[in-house]
Amino acid sequence: MRYSFVFSAIALFLAVPAVAAPPAVPDTPFIQEYRDFFTLDGRAGDVRALAVDGKNRVWAATAAGIYALKDGKTFTAMQTEEEAGPSFSAAAAPDGRVWIGAWNGLYHTTDKGTLEKVPAIQEPIGAVAASRSCIAAQGPQGLWLNRHGIWTKHTGTWANSAAALAFESDEIFWSATAHGVYRFNHAVPVRHLYSGDELLASEETAVAVAGDGTIWCGGMGGIDVYKDGSRIQSYTSREGLPNSDVRALAFHPDGTLWVCTALGAARLKDNQWSLRHGMRWLPSDDTRAVAFDKDGTAWVATAKGISAIRRRTMTLAEKADYYYDILLKRKVRDPWIVGISRLLTPGDVESSVHEDEDNDGEFTNHYMVMELFRHLVTGDPVALERAWKARDTMEQFQTITGTSGFIARTFVPVEWDSPENINPNRFHDRNRSYTAREIAEKQIRDPRMKCVEERWRLSADGKHLWKGDTSSDEMCGHFFGYFFFHEYGAKTEAEKKQVGDLAGRVMDYLMEGGFNWKDIDGESTRWGVWSPEHLLKNGDWRSERAINATELLAYLKITAHVTGNPKYEEAYRQLINDHGYLEYARAPKSMDPSDHTEIDTSLLVLILPALMTLEKDEAIREVYKEGLYQLFNQTKDQASPFYNFICAAYGVEDFDPEPCVKYLRDSPLDLIMWTVDQRQREDLNLVRWPELDKWQVDRLLPADERFTMRWDKNPYEAVAGDGGHRESTGVHWLLPYWMGRYFGFIEGAAD
């Protein structure tokens, strides 16, 4: 089918397509969790139990003795060398004291923050608990009870391998042992849960009493819940428990159940499970105990120290300010390139240094567009000023190559190639040579492979090194920037001409190469191929046929709009009428699992807004709308605010912004790229979907249980992150947030 066109050289007036917008989500305050780590030296890092006293001091029972946090910064040893040794348990009493079981007896804290030892008990104590009228302490040699200030020892036929005690009432308590759970009335065992029809497993390590009086017992195998003497519920992976190796149970003051497991701290609230694991939340997944202070902070004992998982109330607007501050402090390098930074010491943001990435140009354009939307929403002139800095840097991405229109992937100071460079990871993909054998190895499975020996070139002024072999990712990012800056950043005709001149140079260079992106070696770059000769006549480009055809139509449409030059519209027409490129735009994202990649999704959302906005022929625009829906229907369940907000703003109806706003709320304040490994979670299945070449999990996890997101990454990946060696810019969050504000999906925070 041939399409007729009516084209005017007069710049089209930009209007976001009219779509029935859903009601805006209010920016109501929410609870934001974050953490602090506390490291204890040597064997003290092996923390077994924690408790908080009446003055909000945290006490720790460790392999090296009893420690206390008094200054809010450092845990201090509280015993003499003669007394210090393995400690096993800790419990807060209603009177404000903390009781701690150790290798040589039982200790309690004082109002002054000191320790006193119980003279009567000179034997190991493995579990302790306290009510208003009774204190219970149990160890391998028997059970000790204190009533009215008098300690008495009791022995009997019960098991003394107690790992936890919990009071049901002032006189009745439960003991979790390696041989079942006992219910004691004072010193008399009145019930013993042991058999398979009573417990998931008899080796119990945890017991807790909920506010409603239910008894929760945990061990290897999961959790059993008792009420009025009968088991009413069990929790295993089938019921959503992420790990069934349960070590401790405790109820937060807000009613949330915390479960310490071999794979982090699981929580159950409103019948929904969540998990805190990995270095984003814990110094070790081997968790042993949890205690809560008056502020609601959860203090988690692990095999390698303590994590304080804190809570603060935030709005999305406050969170945006928080991320933006990080961005300006650590993510902008001269002249105004925004990129991920390297942490020379993993997890230590004070060791942050800049480094290059393949797609610095693309992601700086993301930043630039974010500043434009921030300016549109807030009117802040500084946002527009910074967007201009990024735009001028994009100009330099082109001029630094010394060509008429080629653009660099990135550029860096020439000093980065120095042996004195403090960051050995800077200057990725150094120049190198390839042997014929190496080239054959690479091309045997992928004949398109280009073995680039000279990626980095010296700039004409000798001050920078710029990186070539620029990809379609970069092109989509730059044209995304040209389009939005022309509409929202450039205020005068002279400013708009600046944008048009740059886009025109880049497009002319691409057209001179026959719609292939020729590097300065005269050959197409690895991924810079859009010509009909390659896409339509070379079977090795079959996977990229639809998306690359759609990309090229967008590049031409944008250039025609920002320059007003009809030659780009004519080329656009020719690709549609003579080569059928429009039909590929009807379904631009491959449905083949072996071709699936989130990179395609992330690029399509950059270019479809321009096609949906600038195309005024309804028949053609309807095709683009089909493509937009095809993309949306594949990705909507990811609840990506970036994907879904753009799709909804530019043509998709029946869109629910709530899951996207949930992502924004759930996203951790910590932008460090910690490794998150889901493979040991028992509540998930490993699958080869939606991508075939890596393990993924079978359901979308909340943002705070995933790796630090970037939109060209697969949110279902079972293992992702880089061990805390890098920190994100936060633009992946800030861009959709400000878009959501502008398009009316998110309300501003109430004053």
Tab-separated table of N, CA and C in Angstrom, residues 83 98-110 114-125 137 144-146 149-152:
chain	number	residue	atom	x	y	z
A	83	GLU	N	35.529	-12.051	81.484
A	83	GLU	CA	34.113	-12.395	81.332
A	83	GLU	C	33.734	-12.682	79.883
A	98	VAL	N	17.598	-5.373	79.762
A	98	VAL	CA	17.855	-6.414	78.763
A	98	VAL	C	18.581	-7.549	79.455
A	99	TRP	N	18.118	-8.757	79.188
A	99	TRP	CA	18.730	-9.963	79.749
A	99	TRP	C	19.483	-10.679	78.632
A	100	ILE	N	20.712	-11.117	78.927
A	100	ILE	CA	21.577	-11.706	77.914
A	100	ILE	C	22.163	-13.013	78.437
A	101	GLY	N	21.958	-14.081	77.655
A	101	GLY	CA	22.508	-15.376	77.995
A	101	GLY	C	23.877	-15.578	77.370
A	102	ALA	N	24.835	-16.058	78.170
A	102	ALA	CA	26.210	-16.192	77.704
A	102	ALA	C	26.802	-17.527	78.112
A	103	TRP	N	28.059	-17.714	77.734
A	103	TRP	CA	28.757	-18.975	78.009
A	103	TRP	C	28.902	-19.253	79.497
A	104	ASN	N	28.956	-18.186	80.286
A	104	ASN	CA	29.227	-18.334	81.728
A	104	ASN	C	28.071	-17.874	82.598
A	105	GLY	N	26.874	-17.784	82.017
A	105	GLY	CA	25.736	-17.418	82.838
A	105	GLY	C	24.827	-16.378	82.206
A	106	LEU	N	24.160	-15.640	83.078
A	106	LEU	CA	23.144	-14.679	82.646
A	106	LEU	C	23.523	-13.278	83.113
A	107	TYR	N	23.330	-12.288	82.215
A	107	TYR	CA	23.632	-10.889	82.510
A	107	TYR	C	22.369	-10.064	82.329
A	108	HIS	N	22.348	-8.916	82.991
A	108	HIS	CA	21.283	-7.952	82.711
A	108	HIS	C	21.867	-6.550	82.700
A	109	THR	N	21.188	-5.652	82.010
A	109	THR	CA	21.645	-4.267	81.914
A	109	THR	C	21.078	-3.450	83.073
A	110	THR	N	21.650	-2.257	83.277
A	110	THR	CA	21.183	-1.335	84.311
A	110	THR	C	20.740	-0.029	83.669
A	114	THR	N	25.204	-0.131	82.155
A	114	THR	CA	26.257	-1.094	82.480
A	114	THR	C	25.655	-2.491	82.543
A	115	LEU	N	26.547	-3.471	82.745
A	115	LEU	CA	26.130	-4.869	82.830
A	115	LEU	C	26.320	-5.388	84.248
A	116	GLU	N	25.400	-6.234	84.657
A	116	GLU	CA	25.571	-6.966	85.902
A	116	GLU	C	25.307	-8.441	85.645
A	117	LYS	N	26.093	-9.272	86.313
A	117	LYS	CA	25.934	-10.712	86.142
A	117	LYS	C	25.105	-11.281	87.288
A	118	VAL	N	24.257	-12.258	86.957
A	118	VAL	CA	23.446	-12.923	87.975
A	118	VAL	C	24.350	-13.902	88.732
A	119	PRO	N	24.588	-13.677	90.020
A	119	PRO	CA	25.521	-14.541	90.748
A	119	PRO	C	25.082	-16.000	90.820
A	120	ALA	N	23.771	-16.229	90.840
A	120	ALA	CA	23.283	-17.590	91.058
A	120	ALA	C	23.512	-18.508	89.872
A	121	ILE	N	23.683	-17.934	88.682
A	121	ILE	CA	23.754	-18.766	87.470
A	121	ILE	C	25.187	-18.755	86.948
A	122	GLN	N	25.820	-19.905	86.996
A	122	GLN	CA	27.219	-20.049	86.565
A	122	GLN	C	27.338	-21.109	85.471
A	123	GLU	N	26.393	-21.119	84.564
A	123	GLU	CA	26.375	-22.124	83.508
A	123	GLU	C	25.864	-21.484	82.223
A	124	PRO	N	26.096	-22.101	81.065
A	124	PRO	CA	25.664	-21.495	79.808
A	124	PRO	C	24.151	-21.319	79.729
A	125	ILE	N	23.755	-20.187	79.163
A	125	ILE	CA	22.330	-19.897	78.948
A	125	ILE	C	22.132	-19.626	77.462
A	137	ALA	N	15.193	-18.418	81.859
A	137	ALA	CA	16.482	-18.599	81.190
A	137	ALA	C	16.759	-20.090	81.107
A	144	TRP	N	16.018	-22.027	84.404
A	144	TRP	CA	16.048	-21.114	85.545
A	144	TRP	C	14.867	-20.156	85.452
A	145	LEU	N	14.214	-19.954	86.598
A	145	LEU	CA	13.096	-19.020	86.664
A	145	LEU	C	13.318	-18.042	87.807
A	146	ASN	N	12.913	-16.810	87.569
A	146	ASN	CA	12.999	-15.774	88.608
A	146	ASN	C	11.611	-15.212	88.837
A	149	GLY	N	12.159	-11.847	92.436
A	149	GLY	CA	13.572	-11.591	92.659
A	149	GLY	C	14.387	-12.799	93.077
A	150	ILE	N	13.796	-13.983	93.109
A	150	ILE	CA	14.503	-15.192	93.563
A	150	ILE	C	14.663	-16.152	92.378
A	151	TRP	N	15.918	-16.591	92.176
A	151	TRP	CA	16.204	-17.531	91.097
A	151	TRP	C	16.113	-18.970	91.606
A	152	THR	N	15.429	-19.804	90.819
A	152	THR	CA	15.363	-21.236	91.129
A	152	THR	C	15.627	-22.024	89.862
